[in-house]
Amino acid sequence: MSDRMPRHLISIDDLDRTGIERILDRAESFAEVSGREIKKVPALRGRTVVNLFYEASTRTSSSFELAAKRLSADVVSIRSAGSSVDKGESLKDTIHTLSAYDPAAIVIRSPHAGAAQLVAGWTPAAVINAGDGKHEHPTQALLDVFTLRRELGGALDGIRIWIVGDVLHSRVARSNILAFTRMGAKVTVCGPPTLIPREIEALGCEATASLDGLEEAKVVYVLRMQNERMKESFVPSLREYAERYQVNAGRLRPGQLLMHPGPVNRGVELSADAIDSPQALIGQQVKAGVAVRMAVLYELLVGSPMLAAVA
Amino acid sequence: MDASPLFSQDLPPAELLIRGAHVLDPRSDVDEPQDVLIRDGRIAELGLAGSLAEPDDGETIDAGGKHLFPGFVDPHVHLRTPGQEYKEDLETGTAAAAAGGFCAVIAMPNTAPVVDEPSVLRSLVGLARTQARVPVGFLASITRGLRGEEMTEMAALRDAGALGFTDDGMPVTSAGMLRKALQYQRLCGGVVALHEEDPALSGEGVMHEGPVSARLGLAGIPSLSESTMVARDAALAGYESARVHFQHLSCVESVQALKAAKDAGIQVSGEASPHHLTLTEDVVRTLDSRFKMNPPLRGERDRKAIVEALRTGLIDCVATDHAPHARHEKEVPFEQAAMGTTGLETAFAALFTELVMPGELELSVVIERMTAGAELYDLPTPRVARGELANLCLIDLEARYEVGADGYASRSANCCFHGRVVHGRVLLTLAAGAIAFRRPMLVPRESTRRTAQPSVQGLAQGQARGPQA
């Protein structure tokens, strides 16, 4: 086990394999807490966690909030709408203001790449990236690895994972390519050539424009397809996209696992029969969110092995 | 020089003996320690080190072990006046130029308002005459408001002092619009300088399209957004027998297009910036907004091609594209940050440290290319030769220091070389015969003779504007 956690979690690059495993192992113990009648441990009692969301979010913001509360932290959640952010306050000024409350951690979601990293330079708090532009979403990647590790009953070494859809605009894709390959899986990204970034192979994956060959995948990870991409001429129509890239029961072979970061566009990137099939792990992913984010908060803020018994 | 299109304050002409500096001027074929005597702002005598007598009137600077070069000329700076003086003004911008060894700079017209009317240009000329520490030349815009739609009064602007024309910051997207300006150039003269970018290809891009943009999830600006426009505009220039200058070339494909145009005998020239010559997209991995500029830092293959083109002279000169921005415009996430880096104070040290010291370029080539911008705009090229106006810079190549540790002469600090340890420190700059910059540590040697009043004044002014001021 790596004996040191990074101070912040900005990118999957902040973690080596042992660091990831340490967080996942911790998440296993917190998953047990989530099964109790009183879902609370005192680990962060008296400490403050600020959730700062500059973008709409349901599952990420609610699971971070729950995670901090189940660790007994005081939680302040701020959304850009209606806050001083909405009145034109700069990110730097907002962070200085919030830092005056002496938070132990700031969780930030921003539409802009690098926002979390900037925040880390402006506050003494630990900073957790809850999604920055199209750059990274490390806690999503961690909960996906957690879900898969549970489902596979062990390591990801050697398994093939296909990530299908709009890779160009996806922070989930970037963090997941890094996390999956770091855990020993082989990743292929697949999507319309207009939505696969040039030189994405530099991240350590393969790229293809066709679903032919999908049967080799043990895991099919489908990305959300946003309607606005049609207007920007990345794909001519949802119909054509669905025809070529929709993952449905007919395209899934038995034994394959299906994942999606949510929210799903039913009938676009996934068919209803695929979503509702027992091969789909979408519900497990959501459930893992709380335990994994508890583990991230715990490891960054407490982390010392001596206190491990707390959970 | 009489009707010089460069404008600056009237500073007292220097009276100075620079003793024993290693003089390097490739055009004058000098490359040895010499004494250089400056009288009334002109190079009065050159002689072997130790051979010239100390002047009766004036001071002597003991410059043994230092290098004396012709003053540098920067054909591409943003001095932000009028309208954006919170970033830079003529005084701070030319102080930065002088601190970087530049004896002349050419300012871009993308100000607020844009320099698209003779009245705006005339007021700038007036300001330069009271504020500019080194001579400044001005380009006017090709189109009104940089909108790319209507031509400016190019002839009247030339009469008001414009060295040439550019819409820098914005491309002239319409080939038809540019063609008309190139036709009109036959009437009014003046170089047409071009910022080459096809907005349909660069889109919302904020960095070079390549492996790093793929990793960071940032929208990319492909190289061909520049090179296709270089090729297009070279064709237009050839057809209209016009003279065009390509600004801040950044990629291998643009170098190829420039070569094809030159080989075809078209009157084209090109410039490259110190940052494109020394840095690549790799540094953007830090998401530090200091590395956000347009055109963006590209791949190592591009950087090598630009260096090689500069070496052979295919790319004619170095231009800093000095682009100051206030802190609050850069202390934001990368995608929101303003584009541009300052460059005047670091150009020589960056090129010397990153290219000359590792052996990629010869020092004499760097000196030649840092002065070659003058000729492209029909200005006299600074020379270290008898009878020439003193346009000189004295540099300590041994001095090793951290960029920005002592602050900047520029009003802005958005320098892509900030924090780097570099070699080569400018000690003294003479521009148009006057001392424009003097590093405070460079104290005059105790002389047995009286020190003349003008030099003392020069010293005081140099100190007042030094980076530690």
mmCIF file with all atom_site columns, C-alpha atoms in Angstrom, chain B residues 259-369:
data_model
loop_
_atom_site.group_PDB
_atom_site.id
_atom_site.type_symbol
_atom_site.label_atom_id
_atom_site.label_alt_id
_atom_site.label_comp_id
_atom_site.label_asym_id
_atom_site.label_entity_id
_atom_site.label_seq_id
_atom_site.pdbx_PDB_ins_code
_atom_site.Cartn_x
_atom_site.Cartn_y
_atom_site.Cartn_z
_atom_site.occupancy
_atom_site.B_iso_or_equiv
_atom_site.pdbx_formal_charge
_atom_site.auth_seq_id
_atom_site.auth_comp_id
_atom_site.auth_asym_id
_atom_site.auth_atom_id
_atom_site.pdbx_PDB_model_num
ATOM 1   C CA . LYS B 1 259 ? 9.186   28.107 -48.740 1.00 0.00 ? 259 LYS B CA 1
ATOM 2   C CA . ALA B 1 260 ? 6.951   27.382 -51.693 1.00 0.00 ? 260 ALA B CA 1
ATOM 3   C CA . ALA B 1 261 ? 6.038   31.077 -51.899 1.00 0.00 ? 261 ALA B CA 1
ATOM 4   C CA . LYS B 1 262 ? 9.644   32.255 -51.700 1.00 0.00 ? 262 LYS B CA 1
ATOM 5   C CA . ASP B 1 263 ? 10.724  29.654 -54.229 1.00 0.00 ? 263 ASP B CA 1
ATOM 6   C CA . ALA B 1 264 ? 8.061   31.022 -56.566 1.00 0.00 ? 264 ALA B CA 1
ATOM 7   C CA . GLY B 1 265 ? 9.551   34.504 -56.213 1.00 0.00 ? 265 GLY B CA 1
ATOM 8   C CA . ILE B 1 266 ? 6.623   35.965 -54.290 1.00 0.00 ? 266 ILE B CA 1
ATOM 9   C CA . GLN B 1 267 ? 7.520   38.901 -51.994 1.00 0.00 ? 267 GLN B CA 1
ATOM 10  C CA . VAL B 1 268 ? 6.829   37.262 -48.673 1.00 0.00 ? 268 VAL B CA 1
ATOM 11  C CA . SER B 1 269 ? 8.622   37.274 -45.359 1.00 0.00 ? 269 SER B CA 1
ATOM 12  C CA . GLY B 1 270 ? 8.031   35.577 -42.045 1.00 0.00 ? 270 GLY B CA 1
ATOM 13  C CA . GLU B 1 271 ? 8.673   35.950 -38.343 1.00 0.00 ? 271 GLU B CA 1
ATOM 14  C CA . ALA B 1 272 ? 8.862   33.532 -35.427 1.00 0.00 ? 272 ALA B CA 1
ATOM 15  C CA . SER B 1 273 ? 8.517   34.194 -31.719 1.00 0.00 ? 273 SER B CA 1
ATOM 16  C CA . PRO B 1 274 ? 10.904  33.155 -28.955 1.00 0.00 ? 274 PRO B CA 1
ATOM 17  C CA . HIS B 1 275 ? 8.157   31.038 -27.376 1.00 0.00 ? 275 HIS B CA 1
ATOM 18  C CA . HIS B 1 276 ? 7.435   29.074 -30.546 1.00 0.00 ? 276 HIS B CA 1
ATOM 19  C CA . LEU B 1 277 ? 11.190  28.629 -31.012 1.00 0.00 ? 277 LEU B CA 1
ATOM 20  C CA . THR B 1 278 ? 11.779  27.249 -27.530 1.00 0.00 ? 278 THR B CA 1
ATOM 21  C CA . LEU B 1 279 ? 8.578   25.735 -26.082 1.00 0.00 ? 279 LEU B CA 1
ATOM 22  C CA . THR B 1 280 ? 6.100   23.064 -27.150 1.00 0.00 ? 280 THR B CA 1
ATOM 23  C CA . GLU B 1 281 ? 2.592   21.942 -26.301 1.00 0.00 ? 281 GLU B CA 1
ATOM 24  C CA . ASP B 1 282 ? 4.114   19.758 -23.585 1.00 0.00 ? 282 ASP B CA 1
ATOM 25  C CA . VAL B 1 283 ? 4.272   22.682 -21.160 1.00 0.00 ? 283 VAL B CA 1
ATOM 26  C CA . VAL B 1 284 ? 0.509   23.172 -21.503 1.00 0.00 ? 284 VAL B CA 1
ATOM 27  C CA . ARG B 1 285 ? 0.033   19.922 -19.548 1.00 0.00 ? 285 ARG B CA 1
ATOM 28  C CA . THR B 1 286 ? 0.384   22.113 -16.469 1.00 0.00 ? 286 THR B CA 1
ATOM 29  C CA . LEU B 1 287 ? -2.744  24.039 -17.583 1.00 0.00 ? 287 LEU B CA 1
ATOM 30  C CA . ASP B 1 288 ? -0.824  27.192 -16.657 1.00 0.00 ? 288 ASP B CA 1
ATOM 31  C CA . SER B 1 289 ? -2.477  30.046 -18.542 1.00 0.00 ? 289 SER B CA 1
ATOM 32  C CA . ARG B 1 290 ? 0.916   31.678 -19.135 1.00 0.00 ? 290 ARG B CA 1
ATOM 33  C CA . PHE B 1 291 ? 1.282   29.115 -21.894 1.00 0.00 ? 291 PHE B CA 1
ATOM 34  C CA . LYS B 1 292 ? -1.918  30.112 -23.646 1.00 0.00 ? 292 LYS B CA 1
ATOM 35  C CA . MET B 1 293 ? -1.213  32.081 -26.791 1.00 0.00 ? 293 MET B CA 1
ATOM 36  C CA . ASN B 1 294 ? -2.393  32.364 -30.359 1.00 0.00 ? 294 ASN B CA 1
ATOM 37  C CA . PRO B 1 295 ? -1.003  30.741 -32.385 1.00 0.00 ? 295 PRO B CA 1
ATOM 38  C CA . PRO B 1 296 ? -0.575  28.052 -29.755 1.00 0.00 ? 296 PRO B CA 1
ATOM 39  C CA . LEU B 1 297 ? 2.631   26.305 -28.742 1.00 0.00 ? 297 LEU B CA 1
ATOM 40  C CA . ARG B 1 298 ? 2.864   23.320 -31.075 1.00 0.00 ? 298 ARG B CA 1
ATOM 41  C CA . GLY B 1 299 ? 4.710   20.014 -31.260 1.00 0.00 ? 299 GLY B CA 1
ATOM 42  C CA . GLU B 1 300 ? 8.449   19.390 -31.115 1.00 0.00 ? 300 GLU B CA 1
ATOM 43  C CA . ARG B 1 301 ? 8.506   18.688 -34.851 1.00 0.00 ? 301 ARG B CA 1
ATOM 44  C CA . ASP B 1 302 ? 7.009   22.117 -35.461 1.00 0.00 ? 302 ASP B CA 1
ATOM 45  C CA . ARG B 1 303 ? 9.440   23.806 -33.108 1.00 0.00 ? 303 ARG B CA 1
ATOM 46  C CA . LYS B 1 304 ? 12.388  22.176 -34.853 1.00 0.00 ? 304 LYS B CA 1
ATOM 47  C CA . ALA B 1 305 ? 11.075  23.257 -38.269 1.00 0.00 ? 305 ALA B CA 1
ATOM 48  C CA . ILE B 1 306 ? 10.715  26.858 -37.089 1.00 0.00 ? 306 ILE B CA 1
ATOM 49  C CA . VAL B 1 307 ? 14.234  26.865 -35.653 1.00 0.00 ? 307 VAL B CA 1
ATOM 50  C CA . GLU B 1 308 ? 15.659  25.421 -38.846 1.00 0.00 ? 308 GLU B CA 1
ATOM 51  C CA . ALA B 1 309 ? 13.766  27.933 -40.979 1.00 0.00 ? 309 ALA B CA 1
ATOM 52  C CA . LEU B 1 310 ? 15.100  30.748 -38.823 1.00 0.00 ? 310 LEU B CA 1
ATOM 53  C CA . ARG B 1 311 ? 18.613  29.355 -39.150 1.00 0.00 ? 311 ARG B CA 1
ATOM 54  C CA . THR B 1 312 ? 18.482  29.268 -42.939 1.00 0.00 ? 312 THR B CA 1
ATOM 55  C CA . GLY B 1 313 ? 16.760  32.656 -43.136 1.00 0.00 ? 313 GLY B CA 1
ATOM 56  C CA . LEU B 1 314 ? 13.595  31.224 -44.672 1.00 0.00 ? 314 LEU B CA 1
ATOM 57  C CA . ILE B 1 315 ? 11.935  32.790 -41.647 1.00 0.00 ? 315 ILE B CA 1
ATOM 58  C CA . ASP B 1 316 ? 13.459  36.232 -41.747 1.00 0.00 ? 316 ASP B CA 1
ATOM 59  C CA . CYS B 1 317 ? 13.350  37.486 -38.185 1.00 0.00 ? 317 CYS B CA 1
ATOM 60  C CA . VAL B 1 318 ? 12.438  37.020 -34.553 1.00 0.00 ? 318 VAL B CA 1
ATOM 61  C CA . ALA B 1 319 ? 9.379   38.886 -33.260 1.00 0.00 ? 319 ALA B CA 1
ATOM 62  C CA . THR B 1 320 ? 8.226   38.604 -29.668 1.00 0.00 ? 320 THR B CA 1
ATOM 63  C CA . ASP B 1 321 ? 4.491   39.199 -30.107 1.00 0.00 ? 321 ASP B CA 1
ATOM 64  C CA . HIS B 1 322 ? 4.811   40.812 -26.663 1.00 0.00 ? 322 HIS B CA 1
ATOM 65  C CA . ALA B 1 323 ? 1.214   40.554 -25.401 1.00 0.00 ? 323 ALA B CA 1
ATOM 66  C CA . PRO B 1 324 ? 0.765   41.874 -21.874 1.00 0.00 ? 324 PRO B CA 1
ATOM 67  C CA . HIS B 1 325 ? -2.362  40.954 -19.888 1.00 0.00 ? 325 HIS B CA 1
ATOM 68  C CA . ALA B 1 326 ? -3.449  41.861 -16.389 1.00 0.00 ? 326 ALA B CA 1
ATOM 69  C CA . ARG B 1 327 ? -3.381  39.258 -13.614 1.00 0.00 ? 327 ARG B CA 1
ATOM 70  C CA . HIS B 1 328 ? -7.134  38.899 -13.473 1.00 0.00 ? 328 HIS B CA 1
ATOM 71  C CA . GLU B 1 329 ? -7.198  38.047 -17.178 1.00 0.00 ? 329 GLU B CA 1
ATOM 72  C CA . LYS B 1 330 ? -4.780  35.175 -16.651 1.00 0.00 ? 330 LYS B CA 1
ATOM 73  C CA . GLU B 1 331 ? -5.709  33.917 -13.158 1.00 0.00 ? 331 GLU B CA 1
ATOM 74  C CA . VAL B 1 332 ? -8.681  32.001 -14.492 1.00 0.00 ? 332 VAL B CA 1
ATOM 75  C CA . PRO B 1 333 ? -9.122  28.508 -15.920 1.00 0.00 ? 333 PRO B CA 1
ATOM 76  C CA . PHE B 1 334 ? -7.136  27.939 -19.116 1.00 0.00 ? 334 PHE B CA 1
ATOM 77  C CA . GLU B 1 335 ? -10.118 28.101 -21.461 1.00 0.00 ? 335 GLU B CA 1
ATOM 78  C CA . GLN B 1 336 ? -11.166 31.495 -20.106 1.00 0.00 ? 336 GLN B CA 1
ATOM 79  C CA . ALA B 1 337 ? -7.704  33.067 -19.979 1.00 0.00 ? 337 ALA B CA 1
ATOM 80  C CA . ALA B 1 338 ? -6.592  35.771 -22.389 1.00 0.00 ? 338 ALA B CA 1
ATOM 81  C CA . MET B 1 339 ? -4.209  34.680 -25.120 1.00 0.00 ? 339 MET B CA 1
ATOM 82  C CA . GLY B 1 340 ? -0.653  35.934 -25.171 1.00 0.00 ? 340 GLY B CA 1
ATOM 83  C CA . THR B 1 341 ? 2.650   36.180 -23.353 1.00 0.00 ? 341 THR B CA 1
ATOM 84  C CA . THR B 1 342 ? 4.983   39.061 -22.697 1.00 0.00 ? 342 THR B CA 1
ATOM 85  C CA . GLY B 1 343 ? 8.311   38.642 -24.427 1.00 0.00 ? 343 GLY B CA 1
ATOM 86  C CA . LEU B 1 344 ? 10.377  41.800 -24.736 1.00 0.00 ? 344 LEU B CA 1
ATOM 87  C CA . GLU B 1 345 ? 12.407  41.354 -21.574 1.00 0.00 ? 345 GLU B CA 1
ATOM 88  C CA . THR B 1 346 ? 13.125  37.670 -22.089 1.00 0.00 ? 346 THR B CA 1
ATOM 89  C CA . ALA B 1 347 ? 13.545  37.239 -25.863 1.00 0.00 ? 347 ALA B CA 1
ATOM 90  C CA . PHE B 1 348 ? 17.310  37.250 -26.007 1.00 0.00 ? 348 PHE B CA 1
ATOM 91  C CA . ALA B 1 349 ? 17.887  35.253 -22.822 1.00 0.00 ? 349 ALA B CA 1
ATOM 92  C CA . ALA B 1 350 ? 15.338  32.615 -23.881 1.00 0.00 ? 350 ALA B CA 1
ATOM 93  C CA . LEU B 1 351 ? 16.888  32.156 -27.315 1.00 0.00 ? 351 LEU B CA 1
ATOM 94  C CA . PHE B 1 352 ? 20.427  32.245 -25.957 1.00 0.00 ? 352 PHE B CA 1
ATOM 95  C CA . THR B 1 353 ? 19.698  29.759 -23.178 1.00 0.00 ? 353 THR B CA 1
ATOM 96  C CA . GLU B 1 354 ? 17.433  27.373 -25.054 1.00 0.00 ? 354 GLU B CA 1
ATOM 97  C CA . LEU B 1 355 ? 18.959  27.496 -28.558 1.00 0.00 ? 355 LEU B CA 1
ATOM 98  C CA . VAL B 1 356 ? 22.487  28.924 -28.542 1.00 0.00 ? 356 VAL B CA 1
ATOM 99  C CA . MET B 1 357 ? 23.827  27.218 -25.421 1.00 0.00 ? 357 MET B CA 1
ATOM 100 C CA . PRO B 1 358 ? 22.683  23.711 -26.444 1.00 0.00 ? 358 PRO B CA 1
ATOM 101 C CA . GLY B 1 359 ? 24.092  24.311 -29.939 1.00 0.00 ? 359 GLY B CA 1
ATOM 102 C CA . GLU B 1 360 ? 20.862  24.486 -31.932 1.00 0.00 ? 360 GLU B CA 1
ATOM 103 C CA . LEU B 1 361 ? 21.619  27.955 -33.308 1.00 0.00 ? 361 LEU B CA 1
ATOM 104 C CA . GLU B 1 362 ? 24.738  30.069 -33.548 1.00 0.00 ? 362 GLU B CA 1
ATOM 105 C CA . LEU B 1 363 ? 24.850  33.271 -31.558 1.00 0.00 ? 363 LEU B CA 1
ATOM 106 C CA . SER B 1 364 ? 25.554  35.305 -34.700 1.00 0.00 ? 364 SER B CA 1
ATOM 107 C CA . VAL B 1 365 ? 22.408  33.915 -36.329 1.00 0.00 ? 365 VAL B CA 1
ATOM 108 C CA . VAL B 1 366 ? 20.296  34.886 -33.328 1.00 0.00 ? 366 VAL B CA 1
ATOM 109 C CA . ILE B 1 367 ? 21.751  38.426 -33.387 1.00 0.00 ? 367 ILE B CA 1
ATOM 110 C CA . GLU B 1 368 ? 21.118  38.738 -37.110 1.00 0.00 ? 368 GLU B CA 1
ATOM 111 C CA . ARG B 1 369 ? 17.505  37.559 -36.831 1.00 0.00 ? 369 ARG B CA 1
#
